[in-house]
mmCIF file of C-alpha atoms in Angstrom:
data_model
loop_
_atom_site.group_PDB
_atom_site.id
_atom_site.type_symbol
_atom_site.label_atom_id
_atom_site.label_comp_id
_atom_site.label_asym_id
_atom_site.label_seq_id
_atom_site.Cartn_x
_atom_site.Cartn_y
_atom_site.Cartn_z
ATOM 1 C CA MET A 15 -10.095 44.723 45.164
ATOM 2 C CA THR A 16 -9.007 43.671 41.722
ATOM 3 C CA SER A 17 -11.573 42.698 39.162
ATOM 4 C CA SER A 18 -11.230 39.376 37.430
ATOM 5 C CA PRO A 19 -10.566 39.514 33.699
ATOM 6 C CA SER A 20 -13.563 39.138 31.464
ATOM 7 C CA PRO A 21 -13.858 35.702 29.909
ATOM 8 C CA THR A 22 -12.672 35.462 26.337
ATOM 9 C CA PRO A 23 -15.740 35.216 24.132
ATOM 10 C CA ALA A 24 -16.130 32.008 22.170
ATOM 11 C CA THR A 25 -15.144 32.200 18.540
ATOM 12 C CA THR A 26 -18.206 32.235 16.344
ATOM 13 C CA PRO A 27 -18.341 30.307 13.075
ATOM 14 C CA GLY A 28 -18.268 33.598 11.209
ATOM 15 C CA GLU A 29 -15.132 34.713 13.006
ATOM 16 C CA ALA A 30 -13.469 31.350 12.413
ATOM 17 C CA ALA A 31 -14.242 31.536 8.716
ATOM 18 C CA SER A 32 -12.733 35.026 8.524
ATOM 19 C CA ARG A 33 -9.301 33.548 9.359
ATOM 20 C CA ARG A 34 -9.094 31.282 6.362
ATOM 21 C CA ARG A 35 -6.120 29.014 5.808
ATOM 22 C CA VAL A 36 -5.219 25.640 4.324
ATOM 23 C CA LEU A 37 -3.084 22.988 5.987
ATOM 24 C CA LEU A 38 -1.476 20.926 3.229
ATOM 25 C CA ALA A 39 -0.268 17.483 4.310
ATOM 26 C CA ALA A 40 3.201 16.195 3.500
ATOM 27 C CA PRO A 41 3.728 13.499 2.525
ATOM 28 C CA ARG A 42 0.648 12.925 0.400
ATOM 29 C CA GLY A 43 -0.159 11.420 -2.982
ATOM 30 C CA TYR A 44 1.920 8.917 -4.919
ATOM 31 C CA CYS A 45 3.892 6.363 -2.949
ATOM 32 C CA ALA A 46 6.845 4.476 -4.449
ATOM 33 C CA GLY A 47 4.741 1.415 -5.305
ATOM 34 C CA VAL A 48 2.103 3.429 -7.163
ATOM 35 C CA ASP A 49 4.733 5.461 -9.006
ATOM 36 C CA ARG A 50 6.422 2.231 -10.112
ATOM 37 C CA ALA A 51 3.149 0.686 -11.327
ATOM 38 C CA VAL A 52 1.985 3.715 -13.301
ATOM 39 C CA ILE A 53 5.405 4.186 -14.947
ATOM 40 C CA ALA A 54 5.428 0.462 -15.785
ATOM 41 C CA VAL A 55 2.228 0.868 -17.830
ATOM 42 C CA GLU A 56 3.527 4.007 -19.559
ATOM 43 C CA LYS A 57 6.870 2.370 -20.377
ATOM 44 C CA ALA A 58 5.172 -0.779 -21.693
ATOM 45 C CA ILE A 59 3.023 1.269 -24.077
ATOM 46 C CA GLU A 60 6.078 3.276 -25.141
ATOM 47 C CA GLN A 61 8.262 0.206 -25.722
ATOM 48 C CA TYR A 62 5.784 -2.290 -27.133
ATOM 49 C CA GLY A 63 3.062 -0.090 -28.588
ATOM 50 C CA ALA A 64 -0.645 -0.074 -27.834
ATOM 51 C CA PRO A 65 -2.650 -1.845 -26.778
ATOM 52 C CA VAL A 66 -1.261 -3.080 -23.476
ATOM 53 C CA TYR A 67 -3.775 -4.851 -21.266
ATOM 54 C CA VAL A 68 -3.979 -4.301 -17.514
ATOM 55 C CA ARG A 69 -5.774 -6.730 -15.215
ATOM 56 C CA HIS A 70 -7.928 -4.613 -12.898
ATOM 57 C CA GLU A 71 -7.177 -0.942 -12.241
ATOM 58 C CA ILE A 72 -3.400 -0.513 -12.068
ATOM 59 C CA VAL A 73 -4.046 1.626 -8.967
ATOM 60 C CA HIS A 74 -7.344 2.736 -7.463
ATOM 61 C CA ASN A 75 -7.723 6.186 -8.969
ATOM 62 C CA LYS A 76 -10.194 7.283 -11.665
ATOM 63 C CA TYR A 77 -7.976 10.006 -13.137
ATOM 64 C CA VAL A 78 -4.952 7.710 -13.458
ATOM 65 C CA VAL A 79 -6.991 4.976 -15.133
ATOM 66 C CA LYS A 80 -8.587 7.384 -17.622
ATOM 67 C CA THR A 81 -5.210 8.970 -18.427
ATOM 68 C CA LEU A 82 -3.618 5.586 -19.138
ATOM 69 C CA GLU A 83 -6.601 4.527 -21.261
ATOM 70 C CA LYS A 84 -6.022 7.562 -23.466
ATOM 71 C CA LYS A 85 -2.404 6.444 -23.927
ATOM 72 C CA GLY A 86 -3.373 2.926 -25.020
ATOM 73 C CA ALA A 87 -3.996 0.823 -21.921
ATOM 74 C CA ILE A 88 -7.003 -1.491 -21.894
ATOM 75 C CA PHE A 89 -8.274 -2.448 -18.436
ATOM 76 C CA VAL A 90 -9.937 -5.829 -17.999
ATOM 77 C CA GLU A 91 -11.419 -7.607 -15.004
ATOM 78 C CA GLU A 92 -10.202 -11.114 -15.813
ATOM 79 C CA THR A 93 -7.112 -12.525 -17.521
ATOM 80 C CA GLU A 94 -9.293 -14.535 -19.912
ATOM 81 C CA GLU A 95 -10.471 -11.271 -21.514
ATOM 82 C CA VAL A 96 -6.999 -10.640 -22.971
ATOM 83 C CA PRO A 97 -6.568 -12.035 -26.515
ATOM 84 C CA GLU A 98 -3.742 -14.555 -26.727
ATOM 85 C CA GLY A 99 -0.381 -13.280 -27.861
ATOM 86 C CA ASN A 100 -0.775 -9.983 -26.013
ATOM 87 C CA ILE A 101 0.834 -8.331 -23.009
ATOM 88 C CA VAL A 102 -0.960 -8.125 -19.672
ATOM 89 C CA ILE A 103 0.164 -6.129 -16.647
ATOM 90 C CA PHE A 104 -0.782 -7.167 -13.124
ATOM 91 C CA SER A 105 -1.800 -4.278 -10.886
ATOM 92 C CA ALA A 106 0.038 -2.865 -7.872
ATOM 93 C CA HIS A 107 -2.333 -4.767 -5.559
ATOM 94 C CA GLY A 108 -0.890 -8.151 -6.532
ATOM 95 C CA VAL A 109 -2.476 -11.353 -7.814
ATOM 96 C CA ALA A 110 -2.739 -14.939 -6.659
ATOM 97 C CA PRO A 111 -0.559 -17.662 -8.261
ATOM 98 C CA VAL A 112 -3.603 -18.962 -10.133
ATOM 99 C CA VAL A 113 -3.679 -15.707 -12.146
ATOM 100 C CA HIS A 114 -0.116 -16.275 -13.341
ATOM 101 C CA ASP A 115 -1.218 -19.772 -14.416
ATOM 102 C CA GLU A 116 -4.179 -18.290 -16.314
ATOM 103 C CA ALA A 117 -1.849 -15.938 -18.205
ATOM 104 C CA LYS A 118 0.427 -18.821 -19.137
ATOM 105 C CA ARG A 119 -2.485 -20.874 -20.437
ATOM 106 C CA GLY A 120 -3.693 -17.821 -22.376
ATOM 107 C CA LYS A 121 -0.255 -17.503 -24.045
ATOM 108 C CA LEU A 122 0.248 -14.004 -22.659
ATOM 109 C CA ALA A 123 3.416 -12.117 -21.856
ATOM 110 C CA THR A 124 3.168 -10.662 -18.361
ATOM 111 C CA ILE A 125 4.517 -7.672 -16.459
ATOM 112 C CA ASP A 126 4.117 -7.927 -12.703
ATOM 113 C CA ALA A 127 3.645 -4.410 -11.289
ATOM 114 C CA THR A 128 2.792 -5.668 -7.794
ATOM 115 C CA CYS A 129 4.079 -3.264 -5.136
ATOM 116 C CA PRO A 130 7.198 -4.801 -3.540
ATOM 117 C CA LEU A 131 5.654 -4.234 -0.101
ATOM 118 C CA VAL A 132 2.662 -6.357 -1.124
ATOM 119 C CA THR A 133 5.030 -8.975 -2.511
ATOM 120 C CA LYS A 134 6.663 -9.049 0.929
ATOM 121 C CA VAL A 135 3.325 -10.019 2.492
ATOM 122 C CA HIS A 136 2.833 -12.709 -0.170
ATOM 123 C CA LYS A 137 6.226 -14.198 0.684
ATOM 124 C CA GLU A 138 5.395 -14.132 4.390
ATOM 125 C CA ALA A 139 2.166 -16.020 3.683
ATOM 126 C CA VAL A 140 4.026 -18.699 1.717
ATOM 127 C CA ARG A 141 6.687 -19.014 4.404
ATOM 128 C CA TYR A 142 4.257 -19.450 7.294
ATOM 129 C CA ALA A 143 2.065 -21.816 5.281
ATOM 130 C CA ASN A 144 5.127 -23.966 4.580
ATOM 131 C CA GLU A 145 5.733 -24.037 8.340
ATOM 132 C CA ASP A 146 2.095 -25.146 8.793
ATOM 133 C CA TYR A 147 0.891 -22.051 10.655
ATOM 134 C CA ASP A 148 -2.685 -20.853 10.624
ATOM 135 C CA ILE A 149 -2.462 -17.344 9.120
ATOM 136 C CA LEU A 150 -4.925 -14.655 10.225
ATOM 137 C CA LEU A 151 -4.991 -12.047 7.462
ATOM 138 C CA ILE A 152 -6.349 -8.715 8.688
ATOM 139 C CA GLY A 153 -8.012 -6.940 5.788
ATOM 140 C CA HIS A 154 -11.205 -6.059 3.965
ATOM 141 C CA GLU A 155 -13.149 -8.815 2.262
ATOM 142 C CA GLY A 156 -13.156 -8.502 -1.518
ATOM 143 C CA HIS A 157 -10.207 -6.112 -1.738
ATOM 144 C CA GLU A 158 -7.867 -7.112 -4.580
ATOM 145 C CA GLU A 159 -4.823 -7.178 -2.330
ATOM 146 C CA VAL A 160 -6.560 -9.529 0.118
ATOM 147 C CA ILE A 161 -7.657 -11.817 -2.721
ATOM 148 C CA GLY A 162 -4.090 -11.969 -4.033
ATOM 149 C CA THR A 163 -2.501 -12.678 -0.652
ATOM 150 C CA SER A 164 -5.139 -15.267 0.275
ATOM 151 C CA GLY A 165 -4.471 -17.057 -2.999
ATOM 152 C CA GLU A 166 -0.879 -17.756 -1.956
ATOM 153 C CA ALA A 167 -2.029 -20.234 0.720
ATOM 154 C CA PRO A 168 -5.838 -20.499 0.753
ATOM 155 C CA GLU A 169 -5.892 -23.585 2.940
ATOM 156 C CA HIS A 170 -3.934 -21.783 5.684
ATOM 157 C CA ILE A 171 -5.367 -18.252 5.568
ATOM 158 C CA THR A 172 -8.416 -16.938 7.428
ATOM 159 C CA LEU A 173 -9.562 -13.371 6.745
ATOM 160 C CA VAL A 174 -10.216 -11.187 9.793
ATOM 161 C CA ASP A 175 -12.189 -8.108 8.734
ATOM 162 C CA GLY A 176 -11.647 -5.847 11.748
ATOM 163 C CA PRO A 177 -12.052 -6.275 15.527
ATOM 164 C CA LYS A 178 -15.697 -7.291 15.224
ATOM 165 C CA ASP A 179 -14.681 -10.360 13.227
ATOM 166 C CA VAL A 180 -12.279 -11.758 15.846
ATOM 167 C CA GLU A 181 -14.901 -13.792 17.678
ATOM 168 C CA ASN A 182 -15.562 -15.789 14.475
ATOM 169 C CA VAL A 183 -11.959 -16.962 14.126
ATOM 170 C CA GLU A 184 -11.149 -20.655 14.551
ATOM 171 C CA VAL A 185 -7.639 -22.128 14.370
ATOM 172 C CA ARG A 186 -6.228 -25.644 14.568
ATOM 173 C CA ASP A 187 -3.534 -24.926 17.134
ATOM 174 C CA PRO A 188 -3.659 -21.720 19.233
ATOM 175 C CA ASP A 189 0.097 -21.983 19.753
ATOM 176 C CA LYS A 190 0.847 -21.971 16.025
ATOM 177 C CA VAL A 191 -0.894 -18.941 14.599
ATOM 178 C CA VAL A 192 0.450 -15.750 12.983
ATOM 179 C CA TRP A 193 -1.167 -12.512 11.798
ATOM 180 C CA LEU A 194 -0.491 -10.630 8.563
ATOM 181 C CA SER A 195 -2.311 -7.591 7.179
ATOM 182 C CA GLN A 196 -3.403 -5.745 4.092
ATOM 183 C CA THR A 197 -0.884 -2.935 3.522
ATOM 184 C CA THR A 198 -3.390 -0.053 3.234
ATOM 185 C CA LEU A 199 -5.313 -0.333 6.505
ATOM 186 C CA SER A 200 -5.716 2.098 9.362
ATOM 187 C CA VAL A 201 -2.793 1.493 11.706
ATOM 188 C CA ASP A 202 -4.941 2.068 14.797
ATOM 189 C CA GLU A 203 -7.739 -0.274 13.722
ATOM 190 C CA THR A 204 -5.240 -2.952 12.718
ATOM 191 C CA MET A 205 -3.584 -2.872 16.132
ATOM 192 C CA GLU A 206 -7.011 -2.951 17.770
ATOM 193 C CA THR A 207 -7.704 -6.143 15.806
ATOM 194 C CA VAL A 208 -4.305 -7.580 16.759
ATOM 195 C CA ASP A 209 -4.952 -6.836 20.456
ATOM 196 C CA ALA A 210 -8.321 -8.591 20.237
ATOM 197 C CA LEU A 211 -6.698 -11.601 18.557
ATOM 198 C CA LYS A 212 -4.003 -11.739 21.232
ATOM 199 C CA GLY A 213 -6.766 -11.777 23.820
ATOM 200 C CA ARG A 214 -7.891 -15.074 22.309
ATOM 201 C CA TYR A 215 -4.467 -16.364 21.268
ATOM 202 C CA PRO A 216 -1.769 -15.119 23.676
ATOM 203 C CA ASN A 217 0.963 -16.832 21.648
ATOM 204 C CA LEU A 218 -0.064 -15.147 18.403
ATOM 205 C CA LEU A 219 3.045 -14.517 16.302
ATOM 206 C CA SER A 220 3.597 -11.144 14.616
ATOM 207 C CA PRO A 221 5.202 -10.756 11.169
ATOM 208 C CA PRO A 222 8.953 -9.976 11.164
ATOM 209 C CA SER A 223 8.210 -6.384 10.113
ATOM 210 C CA ASP A 224 5.125 -4.205 9.937
ATOM 211 C CA ASP A 225 2.898 -5.126 6.974
ATOM 212 C CA ILE A 226 1.145 -1.750 6.743
ATOM 213 C CA CYS A 227 3.218 0.200 4.246
ATOM 214 C CA TYR A 228 5.362 3.186 5.198
ATOM 215 C CA ALA A 229 3.368 5.505 2.912
ATOM 216 C CA THR A 230 0.025 4.547 4.439
ATOM 217 C CA GLN A 231 1.415 5.153 7.925
ATOM 218 C CA ASN A 232 3.046 8.476 7.026
ATOM 219 C CA ARG A 233 -0.126 9.822 5.422
ATOM 220 C CA GLN A 234 -2.175 8.797 8.440
ATOM 221 C CA ILE A 235 0.295 10.465 10.831
ATOM 222 C CA ALA A 236 0.053 13.727 8.847
ATOM 223 C CA VAL A 237 -3.747 13.586 8.885
ATOM 224 C CA LYS A 238 -3.795 12.952 12.638
ATOM 225 C CA GLN A 239 -1.770 16.116 13.157
ATOM 226 C CA MET A 240 -3.977 17.992 10.711
ATOM 227 C CA GLY A 241 -7.258 16.729 12.154
ATOM 228 C CA ALA A 242 -6.469 18.265 15.533
ATOM 229 C CA GLU A 243 -6.402 21.736 13.913
ATOM 230 C CA ALA A 244 -8.730 21.527 10.923
ATOM 231 C CA ASP A 245 -12.433 22.289 10.851
ATOM 232 C CA LEU A 246 -12.728 20.450 7.527
ATOM 233 C CA VAL A 247 -10.439 17.885 5.920
ATOM 234 C CA ILE A 248 -10.632 17.194 2.207
ATOM 235 C CA VAL A 249 -9.035 13.922 1.104
ATOM 236 C CA VAL A 250 -8.423 13.621 -2.631
ATOM 237 C CA GLY A 251 -8.886 10.030 -3.741
ATOM 238 C CA SER A 252 -11.283 7.510 -5.236
ATOM 239 C CA LYS A 253 -13.937 5.685 -3.246
ATOM 240 C CA ASN A 254 -12.447 2.263 -4.071
ATOM 241 C CA SER A 255 -9.051 3.337 -2.696
ATOM 242 C CA SER A 256 -8.722 1.716 0.714
ATOM 243 C CA ASN A 257 -5.945 3.994 1.951
ATOM 244 C CA SER A 258 -7.878 7.117 0.860
ATOM 245 C CA VAL A 259 -11.046 6.012 2.658
ATOM 246 C CA ARG A 260 -8.977 5.337 5.786
ATOM 247 C CA LEU A 261 -7.637 8.928 5.692
ATOM 248 C CA VAL A 262 -11.173 10.293 6.047
ATOM 249 C CA GLU A 263 -11.756 8.016 9.043
ATOM 250 C CA VAL A 264 -8.438 8.995 10.619
ATOM 251 C CA ALA A 265 -9.196 12.718 10.177
ATOM 252 C CA LEU A 266 -12.539 12.406 11.959
ATOM 253 C CA GLY A 267 -10.974 10.292 14.690
ATOM 254 C CA ALA A 268 -8.282 12.940 15.211
ATOM 255 C CA GLY A 269 -10.834 15.664 15.883
ATOM 256 C CA ALA A 270 -11.714 17.187 12.516
ATOM 257 C CA ARG A 271 -15.266 18.513 12.588
ATOM 258 C CA ASP A 272 -15.923 17.263 9.066
ATOM 259 C CA ALA A 273 -14.055 15.266 6.406
ATOM 260 C CA HIS A 274 -14.860 14.252 2.840
ATOM 261 C CA LEU A 275 -13.367 12.175 0.027
ATOM 262 C CA VAL A 276 -13.413 13.666 -3.493
ATOM 263 C CA ASP A 277 -11.920 12.639 -6.821
ATOM 264 C CA TYR A 278 -11.881 16.170 -8.216
ATOM 265 C CA ALA A 279 -12.235 19.727 -6.912
ATOM 266 C CA GLU A 280 -15.592 20.022 -8.675
ATOM 267 C CA GLU A 281 -17.040 17.492 -6.235
ATOM 268 C CA ILE A 282 -16.503 19.794 -3.236
ATOM 269 C CA ASP A 283 -19.765 21.191 -1.856
ATOM 270 C CA GLU A 284 -19.472 24.872 -0.942
ATOM 271 C CA ALA A 285 -21.795 24.193 1.991
ATOM 272 C CA TRP A 286 -18.926 22.283 3.622
ATOM 273 C CA LEU A 287 -17.120 25.626 4.062
ATOM 274 C CA GLU A 288 -19.838 27.129 6.261
ATOM 275 C CA GLY A 289 -18.114 28.487 9.373
ATOM 276 C CA VAL A 290 -14.803 26.860 8.412
ATOM 277 C CA GLY A 291 -11.547 28.638 9.174
ATOM 278 C CA THR A 292 -8.969 25.882 8.610
ATOM 279 C CA VAL A 293 -9.210 23.377 5.780
ATOM 280 C CA GLY A 294 -6.882 20.376 5.784
ATOM 281 C CA VAL A 295 -5.974 18.924 2.371
ATOM 282 C CA THR A 296 -4.311 15.607 1.665
ATOM 283 C CA SER A 297 -4.484 12.805 -0.872
ATOM 284 C CA GLY A 298 -4.323 9.035 -1.001
ATOM 285 C CA ALA A 299 -1.245 7.124 -2.102
ATOM 286 C CA SER A 300 -2.578 6.595 -5.641
ATOM 287 C CA VAL A 301 -3.391 10.259 -6.374
ATOM 288 C CA PRO A 302 -1.292 12.471 -8.697
ATOM 289 C CA ASP A 303 -0.566 15.916 -7.283
ATOM 290 C CA ILE A 304 -2.302 17.670 -10.187
ATOM 291 C CA LEU A 305 -5.607 16.790 -8.520
ATOM 292 C CA VAL A 306 -4.481 18.281 -5.207
ATOM 293 C CA HIS A 307 -3.478 21.509 -6.956
ATOM 294 C CA GLY A 308 -6.959 21.609 -8.461
ATOM 295 C CA VAL A 309 -8.414 21.536 -4.942
ATOM 296 C CA LEU A 310 -6.022 24.249 -3.750
ATOM 297 C CA ASP A 311 -7.013 26.470 -6.692
ATOM 298 C CA TRP A 312 -10.706 25.869 -5.931
ATOM 299 C CA LEU A 313 -10.192 26.832 -2.276
ATOM 300 C CA ALA A 314 -8.074 29.882 -3.166
ATOM 301 C CA ALA A 315 -10.887 31.170 -5.352
ATOM 302 C CA ARG A 316 -13.077 31.109 -2.241
ATOM 303 C CA GLY A 317 -10.692 32.979 0.022
ATOM 304 C CA TYR A 318 -8.492 30.144 1.284
ATOM 305 C CA GLU A 319 -5.232 31.443 -0.187
ATOM 306 C CA ASP A 320 -2.977 31.034 2.861
ATOM 307 C CA VAL A 321 -1.422 27.557 2.464
ATOM 308 C CA GLU A 322 0.765 26.093 5.195
ATOM 309 C CA THR A 323 2.532 22.763 4.657
ATOM 310 C CA LEU A 324 2.328 20.318 7.548
ATOM 311 C CA THR A 325 5.236 17.881 7.248
ATOM 312 C CA ALA A 326 4.972 14.619 9.186
ATOM 313 C CA ALA A 327 7.764 12.655 7.499
ATOM 314 C CA GLU A 328 10.263 12.712 4.655
ATOM 315 C CA GLU A 329 10.058 9.969 2.021
ATOM 316 C CA SER A 330 12.934 8.924 -0.203
ATOM 317 C CA ILE A 331 12.023 5.322 -1.116
ATOM 318 C CA HIS A 332 12.100 4.318 -4.788
ATOM 319 C CA PHE A 333 11.483 0.924 -6.371
ATOM 320 C CA SER A 334 13.083 -0.283 -9.594
ATOM 321 C CA LEU A 335 10.770 -1.000 -12.530
ATOM 322 C CA PRO A 336 9.584 -4.571 -13.210
ATOM 323 C CA LYS A 337 12.392 -6.612 -14.743
ATOM 324 C CA GLU A 338 10.106 -7.796 -17.554
ATOM 325 C CA LEU A 339 10.377 -4.355 -19.164
ATOM 326 C CA ARG A 340 13.939 -5.237 -20.129
ATOM 327 C CA ARG A 341 12.750 -8.001 -22.473
ATOM 328 C CA ASP A 342 11.078 -8.081 -25.894
ATOM 329 C CA LEU A 343 7.658 -9.125 -24.617
ATOM 330 C CA ARG A 344 5.889 -8.747 -27.962
ATOM 331 C CA ALA A 345 8.249 -11.327 -29.467
ATOM 332 C CA GLU A 346 7.793 -13.636 -26.467
ATOM 333 C CA ALA A 347 4.003 -13.424 -26.692
ATOM 334 C CA LYS A 348 4.102 -14.128 -30.440
ATOM 335 C CA ALA A 349 6.380 -17.106 -29.886
ATOM 336 C CA ALA A 350 4.004 -18.485 -27.255
ATOM 337 C CA THR A 351 1.132 -18.531 -29.755
ATOM 338 C CA GLU A 352 3.279 -20.489 -32.246
ATOM 339 C CA ASP A 353 4.193 -23.251 -29.797
#
């Protein structure tokens, strides 16, 4: 009679923590749209001198905003706060047409740093409004990107803030309705919302191409893979960054035991490491890699020196800088004040 093998004992938290490693997501951090917007501010300061005004945060990241302020950028909430004859840059999240009108009335020279992928959604909104569709914009109420897109066709656009909001939707003609989305959402939640909308409107039209940006999707795919293996996931990003917040949600949904969003390594609580063997690290699309390296150094100092890169996709997209940077905007702004 052969004896059955003894069951493998469960791994204790202490044993798990003794095998310490870091899974580092790739891609992570800056996307092409963020890179373009940040460089646009730096180039404007370099070419035209400080100050250069920026309407709202150029991207949603504390470190980036503070760094640009030190170089000569002044961030304002409204266009009217910019003294006439100056330069104002519109953030990567995009603005409504009314904001361009405000800048013109304020005799300002403008640089539009809107991400081209957001501009694509704006153009889709205009197109479908011109064709008299009801447009269901999936996104988060109050987000700057949603405000900008809605402003392209306010009389045609209804905001749908997740699956729970679908039952509140009313349209004029259920056979002439299309959905668009904020570019930084969770892919899974967006499709859940779309499925719910199609349950009400079977003839709901989809946009010609996916509105959620490639970078958002790639970072979520990497975190899904990471979440299946990680005990703890640390997402570097600011709390007002939609795509960064979504990464925390995606990590938890993928099986991570714990996940947190931090701006800087100093915000990590050592208690989070209790019983943790594998730490996943990633960052939102508006986060410079210097902040990620700060987190890796912090973890290495606590025994997590083994870093393994988890690659979900390769990114090679680049966007050209705003065309306005090729003009003498200081002279244009001065001329506007003399008209």
